[in-house]
Short mmCIF file of C-alpha atoms in Angstrom, two decimals:
data_model
loop_
_atom_site.label_atom_id
_atom_site.label_comp_id
_atom_site.label_asym_id
_atom_site.label_seq_id
_atom_site.Cartn_x
_atom_site.Cartn_y
_atom_site.Cartn_z
CA MET N 8 66.63 29.18 75.64
CA THR N 9 63.26 27.68 75.00
CA SER N 10 64.42 24.03 75.45
CA SER N 11 61.82 23.89 77.91
CA SER N 12 59.11 23.99 75.77
CA ALA N 13 60.33 21.77 73.15
CA ALA N 14 60.91 19.10 75.62
CA SER N 15 57.22 18.64 76.26
CA ARG N 16 56.29 18.57 72.71
CA LYS N 17 54.90 15.42 71.18
CA ALA N 18 56.48 13.21 68.59
CA LEU N 19 55.80 14.05 64.97
CA SER N 20 52.86 12.56 63.38
CA LYS N 21 52.86 10.11 60.76
CA ILE N 22 52.24 12.62 58.08
CA ALA N 23 54.44 15.23 59.77
CA CYS N 24 57.47 12.72 59.55
CA ASN N 25 56.72 11.85 55.94
CA ARG N 26 56.79 15.58 54.70
CA LEU N 27 59.73 16.41 56.60
CA GLN N 28 61.55 13.73 55.27
CA LYS N 29 60.61 14.85 51.87
CA GLU N 30 61.65 18.52 52.90
CA LEU N 31 65.10 17.16 54.32
CA VAL N 32 65.91 15.59 50.88
CA GLU N 33 64.90 18.38 48.90
CA TRP N 34 67.32 20.16 51.05
CA GLU N 35 69.94 18.17 50.92
CA VAL N 36 69.76 17.87 46.95
CA ASN N 37 69.14 21.73 46.66
CA PRO N 38 69.87 23.74 49.51
CA PRO N 39 68.85 27.49 49.63
CA THR N 40 71.78 29.75 49.10
CA GLY N 41 73.52 30.62 52.39
CA PHE N 42 72.20 28.04 54.93
CA LYS N 43 73.61 24.68 55.57
CA HIS N 44 71.71 22.16 57.91
CA LYS N 45 73.48 20.53 60.66
CA VAL N 46 73.34 16.98 60.43
CA THR N 47 71.69 15.35 63.29
CA ASP N 48 69.60 12.57 63.67
CA ASN N 49 66.66 14.46 64.97
CA LEU N 50 63.96 14.96 62.29
CA GLN N 51 62.07 17.20 64.72
CA ARG N 52 64.51 19.95 65.52
CA TRP N 53 66.62 20.92 62.85
CA ILE N 54 70.04 23.25 63.05
CA ILE N 55 70.57 25.46 60.31
CA GLU N 56 73.62 27.74 60.08
CA VAL N 57 73.25 30.88 57.93
CA VAL N 58 75.82 33.56 56.68
CA GLY N 59 74.77 36.75 56.05
CA ALA N 60 74.70 37.76 52.35
CA PRO N 61 77.62 40.06 50.62
CA GLY N 62 76.93 43.28 50.45
CA THR N 63 74.40 43.20 53.30
CA LEU N 64 75.20 44.57 57.03
CA TYR N 65 75.79 41.07 58.05
CA GLU N 66 77.85 39.96 55.45
CA SER N 67 80.05 36.81 56.39
CA GLU N 68 78.34 37.00 59.74
CA LYS N 69 77.27 33.25 61.07
CA TYR N 70 74.20 32.71 63.13
CA GLN N 71 72.56 29.32 63.93
CA LEU N 72 68.70 28.80 63.51
CA GLN N 73 66.77 26.22 65.57
CA VAL N 74 63.38 25.06 63.92
CA ASP N 75 61.11 22.84 65.99
CA PHE N 76 58.49 21.04 64.45
CA PRO N 77 54.93 20.53 66.05
CA GLU N 78 53.43 17.14 65.96
CA HIS N 79 50.92 18.39 63.51
CA TYR N 80 53.20 20.19 61.11
CA PRO N 81 52.79 21.37 58.41
CA MET N 82 48.83 22.57 59.69
CA GLU N 83 51.11 24.52 61.98
CA ALA N 84 54.15 26.57 61.62
CA PRO N 85 57.31 25.51 62.92
CA GLN N 86 59.03 27.24 65.65
CA VAL N 87 62.12 29.11 64.50
CA ILE N 88 64.53 31.10 66.72
CA PHE N 89 67.76 32.22 66.70
CA LEU N 90 70.35 30.68 68.91
CA HIS N 91 72.43 32.69 71.21
CA PRO N 92 73.97 35.04 69.90
CA ALA N 93 71.19 36.42 67.63
CA PRO N 94 71.56 39.17 65.31
CA LEU N 95 71.17 42.52 65.98
CA HIS N 96 68.05 43.61 63.66
CA PRO N 97 65.15 45.56 64.67
CA HIS N 98 62.77 42.56 64.35
CA ILE N 99 64.78 40.29 66.21
CA TYR N 100 64.74 39.85 70.20
CA SER N 101 68.06 39.20 72.12
CA ASN N 102 66.44 36.22 73.40
CA GLY N 103 66.20 34.63 69.15
CA HIS N 104 62.72 35.24 68.98
CA ILE N 105 61.99 36.64 65.38
CA CYS N 106 58.93 39.07 64.49
CA LEU N 107 57.92 37.55 61.24
CA ASP N 108 54.38 37.01 60.04
CA ILE N 109 54.92 33.92 58.20
CA LEU N 110 56.18 32.18 61.33
CA TYR N 111 52.62 32.92 62.88
CA ASP N 112 49.42 34.17 61.39
CA SER N 113 50.67 33.88 57.84
CA TRP N 114 51.76 30.71 58.08
CA SER N 115 50.85 28.32 55.04
CA PRO N 116 51.51 24.55 54.50
CA ALA N 117 52.59 25.80 50.97
CA MET N 118 55.77 27.25 52.74
CA THR N 119 58.69 24.94 53.72
CA VAL N 120 61.50 25.04 56.03
CA SER N 121 63.72 26.16 53.01
CA SER N 122 61.17 29.00 51.86
CA VAL N 123 61.12 30.26 55.79
CA CYS N 124 64.72 30.53 55.85
CA ILE N 125 64.89 32.26 52.51
CA SER N 126 62.41 34.79 53.90
CA ILE N 127 64.69 35.22 57.30
CA LEU N 128 67.78 36.25 54.90
CA SER N 129 65.63 38.62 53.11
CA MET N 130 64.68 40.15 56.33
CA LEU N 131 68.46 40.52 57.60
CA SER N 132 69.67 41.60 53.82
CA SER N 133 66.90 44.45 54.18
CA SER N 134 68.08 45.70 57.55
CA THR N 135 69.57 49.20 57.66
CA ALA N 136 70.29 49.68 61.15
CA LYS N 137 72.07 46.80 63.47
CA GLN N 138 69.50 47.31 66.51
CA ARG N 139 67.31 45.58 68.72
CA PRO N 140 63.70 46.11 68.61
CA ALA N 141 62.11 49.03 70.83
CA ASP N 142 60.35 46.89 73.56
CA ASN N 143 63.33 44.40 73.43
CA ASP N 144 64.02 44.37 77.39
CA ARG N 145 60.04 44.14 78.12
CA TYR N 146 59.57 41.58 75.72
CA VAL N 147 62.33 39.16 76.92
CA LYS N 148 61.47 39.64 80.28
CA ASN N 149 58.45 38.44 79.69
CA CYS N 150 59.80 35.31 78.10
CA ARG N 151 61.98 34.28 81.13
CA ASN N 152 59.76 31.54 81.70
CA GLY N 153 60.74 29.64 78.43
CA ARG N 154 57.56 30.64 76.64
CA SER N 155 57.65 29.65 72.98
CA PRO N 156 57.26 32.59 70.45
CA LYS N 157 54.15 31.09 69.15
CA GLU N 158 52.53 31.93 72.15
CA THR N 159 53.44 35.65 71.60
CA ARG N 160 50.73 37.90 70.56
CA TRP N 161 52.67 39.61 67.25
CA TRP N 162 52.13 43.17 65.79
CA PHE N 163 53.67 43.24 62.45
CA HIS N 164 53.95 46.81 62.35
CA ASP N 165 55.85 47.29 59.37
CA ASP N 166 56.95 45.10 56.22
CA LYS N 167 60.09 47.40 55.29
CA VAL N 168 62.77 45.59 57.41
CA MET E 24 56.93 43.25 22.28
CA GLU E 25 59.08 45.81 20.47
CA GLN E 26 62.05 44.70 18.50
CA GLY E 27 65.30 46.69 18.96
CA SER E 28 66.21 48.90 16.55
CA ARG E 29 69.89 48.22 16.80
CA GLN E 30 70.39 44.50 15.72
CA GLU E 31 73.58 43.06 15.62
CA LEU E 32 74.79 42.63 12.18
CA PRO E 33 75.34 38.87 10.90
CA PRO E 34 78.50 37.45 11.11
CA PRO E 35 80.66 37.23 7.60
CA ALA E 36 80.35 35.09 5.22
CA PRO E 37 83.95 33.36 5.59
CA PHE E 38 82.45 32.75 9.38
CA TYR E 39 80.01 30.31 7.88
CA ARG E 40 82.32 28.91 5.44
CA SER E 41 84.58 28.04 7.97
CA ILE E 42 82.04 26.68 10.80
CA PHE E 43 80.45 24.67 8.11
CA SER E 44 83.69 22.93 7.22
CA GLU E 45 84.19 22.52 10.89
CA ILE E 46 80.57 20.53 11.41
CA GLU E 47 81.52 18.54 8.25
CA GLU E 48 84.83 17.41 9.88
CA VAL E 49 82.55 16.14 12.88
CA GLY E 50 79.90 14.90 10.49
CA TRP E 51 76.56 16.42 9.81
CA GLU E 52 74.71 13.63 10.63
CA HIS E 53 75.49 14.39 14.36
CA LEU E 54 74.43 17.90 14.40
CA VAL E 55 70.88 18.32 16.01
CA ARG E 56 70.25 21.66 16.17
CA SER E 57 71.83 25.09 15.20
CA GLU E 58 70.84 28.71 15.96
CA GLU E 59 70.45 30.41 12.77
CA ASP E 60 73.64 32.99 13.19
CA LEU E 61 75.67 29.72 14.27
CA SER E 62 76.22 31.09 17.56
CA SER E 63 74.99 27.67 19.25
CA LEU E 64 75.42 24.17 17.63
CA SER E 65 74.06 20.68 19.24
CA PHE E 66 75.52 17.78 18.27
CA ARG E 67 73.99 14.12 19.43
CA ILE E 68 77.13 11.84 20.35
CA LEU E 69 77.14 8.43 21.43
CA ASP E 70 79.32 6.94 23.93
CA LYS E 71 80.55 3.51 23.84
CA ASN E 72 77.73 1.85 25.59
CA GLY E 73 75.36 3.59 23.06
CA ARG E 74 73.90 6.41 25.27
CA ALA E 75 73.00 9.22 23.68
CA HIS E 76 74.35 12.41 24.68
CA ILE E 77 73.39 15.93 23.53
CA LEU E 78 76.47 18.24 23.54
CA GLU E 79 75.71 21.91 23.18
CA ILE E 80 78.75 24.39 22.06
CA ALA E 81 77.96 27.87 22.29
CA LEU E 82 80.46 29.90 20.02
CA PRO E 83 81.46 33.35 20.99
CA ARG E 84 81.58 35.94 18.42
CA ASN E 85 85.08 36.36 18.00
CA TYR E 86 85.27 32.48 17.44
CA PRO E 87 87.81 30.58 17.04
CA GLU E 88 90.14 33.31 18.86
CA SER E 89 88.07 32.50 22.38
CA ALA E 90 87.01 29.22 23.28
CA PRO E 91 83.68 27.93 23.06
CA SER E 92 81.64 26.69 26.18
CA ILE E 93 79.98 23.53 26.22
CA ALA E 94 76.90 22.19 28.32
CA ALA E 95 75.97 18.65 28.34
CA ASP E 96 73.59 16.49 30.50
CA VAL E 97 76.49 15.11 32.54
CA PRO E 98 77.38 15.32 36.20
CA TYR E 99 79.86 17.36 35.78
CA ILE E 100 81.58 19.14 32.62
CA CYS E 101 85.27 18.59 31.42
CA ASP E 102 87.51 21.59 30.88
CA ILE E 103 88.05 22.42 27.19
CA GLU E 104 91.49 22.84 25.95
CA TRP E 105 91.39 25.23 23.25
CA SER E 106 94.10 27.07 20.86
CA LYS E 107 93.40 29.42 17.81
CA SER E 108 94.03 26.39 15.74
CA SER E 109 91.64 24.07 17.90
CA LYS E 110 88.48 23.05 15.71
CA LEU E 111 85.18 21.85 16.54
CA LYS E 112 86.13 18.36 16.06
CA ASN E 113 88.48 18.88 18.90
CA ILE E 114 85.72 19.63 21.28
CA VAL E 115 83.83 16.47 20.30
CA GLN E 116 86.72 14.52 20.89
CA GLN E 117 87.57 15.87 24.43
CA PHE E 118 83.95 15.25 24.98
CA ARG E 119 83.98 11.76 23.90
CA GLU E 120 87.04 11.17 26.03
CA HIS E 121 85.15 12.63 28.98
CA LEU E 122 82.03 10.21 28.37
CA GLN E 123 84.60 7.71 28.38
CA LYS E 124 85.63 8.80 31.99
CA LEU E 125 81.82 8.83 33.19
CA GLN E 126 81.16 4.91 31.75
CA GLU E 127 81.70 3.63 35.49
CA PHE E 128 79.56 6.16 36.81
CA TRP E 129 76.75 5.61 34.42
CA SER E 130 76.94 2.13 34.95
CA ILE E 131 76.75 2.26 38.53
CA MET E 132 73.60 4.34 37.88
CA GLU E 133 72.20 1.63 35.94
CA ASP E 134 72.72 -0.85 38.51
CA ILE E 135 71.21 1.11 41.08
CA ASP E 136 67.96 1.75 38.88
CA ARG E 137 67.76 -1.85 37.75
CA ASN E 138 68.00 -3.73 41.18
CA LEU E 139 66.68 -1.15 43.88
CA TRP E 140 63.14 0.63 44.66
CA ILE E 141 63.68 4.03 43.47
CA LEU E 142 61.77 6.94 45.28
CA ASP E 143 63.31 10.14 43.88
CA PRO E 144 64.00 11.12 41.06
CA LYS E 145 61.21 9.48 39.23
CA GLN E 146 62.93 10.40 35.57
CA PRO E 147 66.74 10.68 36.66
CA SER E 148 68.69 12.18 33.96
CA LEU E 149 72.49 11.24 33.05
CA ALA E 150 73.62 14.60 35.00
CA THR E 151 71.78 13.31 38.34
CA SER E 152 74.14 11.29 40.97
CA TYR E 153 71.71 10.77 43.58
CA ARG E 154 68.92 8.47 44.12
CA GLN E 155 66.56 7.85 46.88
CA ILE E 156 66.19 4.60 47.68
CA CYS E 157 63.17 2.77 49.56
CA LEU E 158 64.89 0.32 52.37
CA GLY E 159 61.43 -1.29 53.49
CA ASN E 160 60.11 -0.68 56.88
CA ASP E 161 59.12 3.28 56.52
CA CYS E 162 63.06 3.72 55.65
CA SER E 163 65.10 5.27 52.96
CA LEU E 164 68.32 6.19 51.93
CA LEU E 165 69.50 9.31 49.95
CA LEU E 166 72.62 8.17 48.07
CA ASN E 167 75.10 10.20 46.34
CA VAL E 168 77.70 8.86 43.90
CA TYR E 169 80.54 10.38 43.63
CA ALA E 170 80.98 10.90 39.34
CA ARG E 171 84.61 11.56 39.78
CA ASN E 172 85.34 8.63 41.40
CA ALA E 173 82.13 6.43 41.01
CA TRP E 174 83.54 3.38 43.00
CA SER E 175 84.13 5.18 46.23
CA LEU E 176 82.27 4.71 49.08
CA PRO E 177 79.01 6.99 48.41
CA GLU E 178 77.50 9.69 50.27
CA CYS E 179 74.53 7.93 52.53
CA ARG E 180 71.90 9.67 54.63
CA PHE E 181 69.23 7.69 56.04
CA PHE E 182 65.48 8.47 56.81
CA GLY E 183 62.51 6.78 58.68
CA PRO E 184 61.97 5.92 62.46
CA ASP E 185 65.07 6.28 64.71
CA SER E 186 65.75 2.96 65.87
CA THR E 187 65.67 1.48 62.36
CA VAL E 188 67.77 4.10 60.82
CA ASN E 189 70.28 3.96 64.13
CA LEU E 190 70.73 -0.08 63.24
CA LEU E 191 71.51 0.71 59.60
CA ARG E 192 73.75 3.62 59.90
CA ASN E 193 75.80 1.35 62.56
CA ASN E 194 75.93 -1.33 60.11
CA TRP E 195 76.87 1.08 57.56
CA ARG E 196 79.92 2.21 59.56
CA LYS E 197 80.64 -1.02 60.98
CA ASN E 198 80.92 -2.74 57.38
CA SER E 199 82.33 0.37 55.19
CA ARG E 200 85.51 -1.70 54.70
CA LYS E 201 83.58 -4.27 52.55
CA TRP E 202 82.85 -1.99 49.68
CA THR E 203 84.42 -3.51 46.82
CA LYS E 204 84.89 -2.89 42.99
CA ASP E 205 84.68 -6.87 42.68
CA LYS E 206 80.79 -6.80 42.98
CA HIS E 207 77.55 -5.02 42.00
CA PHE E 208 76.66 -1.56 43.45
CA HIS E 209 73.41 -3.07 44.88
CA GLU E 210 75.08 -5.96 46.41
CA ASN E 211 77.75 -3.94 48.28
CA LEU E 212 74.92 -2.11 49.69
CA ALA E 213 72.90 -5.16 50.71
CA ILE E 214 76.18 -6.55 52.41
CA LEU E 215 77.10 -3.07 54.49
CA LEU E 216 73.51 -2.62 55.47
CA GLU E 217 73.33 -6.17 56.38
CA THR E 218 69.69 -6.34 54.73
CA THR E 219 67.70 -7.66 51.77
CA LEU E 220 66.66 -4.48 49.86
CA PRO E 221 63.27 -4.30 48.08
CA ARG E 222 63.41 -4.78 44.37
CA PRO E 223 62.24 -2.23 41.86
CA HIS E 224 58.77 -1.36 42.42
CA THR E 225 56.74 -1.84 39.21
CA VAL E 226 54.26 0.49 39.09
CA SER E 227 51.90 0.86 35.99
CA ASN E 228 52.65 4.36 33.88
CA LYS E 229 49.20 5.80 34.93
CA ASN E 230 50.31 6.16 38.58
CA ASP E 231 53.56 8.12 37.38
CA GLU E 232 51.67 10.62 36.18
CA GLN E 233 49.93 11.10 39.77
CA VAL E 234 50.96 14.08 41.91
CA ASP E 235 51.66 14.56 45.44
CA CYS E 236 49.57 16.39 47.61
CA GLY E 237 50.52 20.00 48.08
CA ILE E 238 50.10 19.77 51.90
CA CYS E 239 51.42 16.44 53.38
CA TYR E 240 53.59 16.05 50.39
CA ALA E 241 52.48 12.24 49.78
CA GLN E 242 50.92 10.54 47.04
CA TYR E 243 49.06 8.38 49.24
CA LEU E 244 47.72 8.96 52.47
CA PRO E 245 49.43 6.68 55.08
CA VAL E 246 47.04 3.39 56.04
CA ASP E 247 46.20 3.91 59.38
CA ASP E 248 42.68 3.54 61.39
CA GLU E 249 42.81 7.29 61.88
CA PHE E 250 42.22 7.92 58.25
CA GLY E 251 39.32 5.53 58.20
CA ASP E 252 38.29 5.07 54.39
CA ASN E 253 40.85 7.42 53.41
CA SER E 254 43.59 5.33 54.32
CA GLY E 255 46.10 5.23 51.51
CA SER E 256 44.11 7.33 49.01
CA ALA E 257 45.48 9.39 46.29
CA PRO E 258 44.83 13.11 45.95
CA ASP E 259 41.42 13.90 45.31
CA TYR E 260 40.95 17.43 45.38
CA THR E 261 42.18 20.18 43.07
CA CYS E 262 42.28 23.87 43.14
CA GLU E 263 39.92 25.02 40.69
CA ASN E 264 42.01 27.91 39.57
CA LEU E 265 43.64 27.00 36.55
CA SER E 266 46.74 28.38 36.91
CA CYS E 267 47.26 26.87 40.21
CA SER E 268 45.77 23.21 39.72
CA ARG E 269 47.23 22.32 43.06
CA ALA E 270 46.44 18.53 44.23
CA PHE E 271 45.57 17.99 47.82
CA HIS E 272 44.14 15.01 49.89
CA THR E 273 40.53 16.63 51.02
CA VAL E 274 41.60 15.13 54.38
CA CYS E 275 44.63 17.19 54.35
CA LEU E 276 43.11 20.53 52.89
CA ARG E 277 40.05 19.79 55.60
CA ASP E 278 42.78 19.77 58.34
CA TRP E 279 44.32 22.76 57.15
CA LEU E 280 41.04 24.61 57.06
CA ARG E 281 39.89 23.43 60.55
CA SER E 282 43.20 24.76 62.03
CA ILE E 283 42.96 28.54 60.84
CA THR E 284 40.78 31.14 61.98
CA THR E 285 39.66 32.67 58.75
CA THR E 286 37.81 29.59 57.43
CA ARG E 287 34.42 29.98 57.36
CA GLN E 288 31.82 26.99 57.77
CA SER E 289 28.24 27.01 56.16
CA PHE E 290 26.15 23.65 57.27
CA ASP E 291 28.67 20.91 56.30
CA VAL E 292 31.00 22.98 53.82
CA LEU E 293 34.48 24.50 54.74
CA PHE E 294 35.47 27.56 52.67
CA GLY E 295 38.45 29.15 52.95
CA ASN E 296 41.52 29.52 50.74
CA CYS E 297 44.26 27.66 48.79
CA PRO E 298 47.13 27.26 50.56
CA TYR E 299 49.32 28.04 47.03
CA CYS E 300 47.16 30.39 45.40
CA SER E 301 44.40 31.76 47.82
CA GLU E 302 41.78 31.54 45.48
CA PRO E 303 38.71 30.09 47.33
CA VAL E 304 38.68 26.17 48.14
CA ALA E 305 35.47 24.56 49.73
CA VAL E 306 35.80 21.31 51.05
CA LYS E 307 32.90 19.32 52.75
CA VAL E 308 33.43 18.50 56.92
CA SER E 309 33.60 15.09 56.86
CA LYS E 310 30.91 12.75 58.54
CA CYS E 311 33.13 10.42 60.51
CA SER E 312 35.12 12.86 62.52
#
């Protein structure tokens, strides 16, 4: 779990707070298909349930995403991880970290929680094999101190899956 | 565009004749639109309180064998009861009855719009059952009125600073039994929340055209020392790519450009890309920060 890093985070800035409230309202009114935001009082951490899309390897399987927002969201990407157990996928590590460029280098404030969720679901949907990344054990071991995936230097080797 | 060579044949003349006589029964004055092949007809129907509704009726090819389908700007549509002897006027009648059922819902929505400060939607349609309401103190409330049972306790979500929101939510739970049909909706709301609710915010129409910043999603920057002269200002930068034309606060765009490594600076100008369309954008580095 990466809760240790989350606990040390600073409170949301006024701009971040305002933007997240608007995103939440938009989500409530128009939630992305396959996702359910678990209602909590915490604006800075969203727990989102995702259901595997019909006709894919993950059909009807339920997983949980934990989305943590930095003080200066949306200038910085949110931290998005799968809570245990994370789906078996070539780009998802067993500790829940997700190798997806838009969560790191390719983030832009034009994206939203909703669009990030849709990207993650499409990444799941296009998978052809339920397996862990080749370097899973090494990577997870390196993260044992509760390191955030945002501190990882990611290589986005292929965009097929 | 190439036209398909196999165009469907127009329906036979008796079809037109029978539809025309059915329109006659409804009244031509109600017909506002129709497709040339009569595959779709739109009628303007007034409800008992004078609200105008457009009822769109799609006629299947084998009408009246199979039932037409209907669409209208309502929170939920009614099921059409249809038999082979049914006519258009029967649909219109059923739709009128449906409108009648929704009168309570619309008077509640009207009460909300007239007495409370609505943040969203700016121009609600008759089908919209939610409203985001300003509660003051940086708090807002997302209300959803159940169209099928408009007088039941609405679904609520509170947004804002934790302490205030917790207080409001507790009041809401504690007082939920006080919700009563005998009072106006906005009065009920004020009683349950134990607070006075801000009145509608009268802004000139000019402001309505103002758009939100594509980065912070707000129309106005917060009023705060941190923003100096820019406190409370509206978006003042527009992406020059005409097919994008996104609006931003210069402050927000500058903060974004500064936070990524691909931005280049030349003298006091930052060069980067629009977060939406990736076309080049340039903003001045501020003097004060």
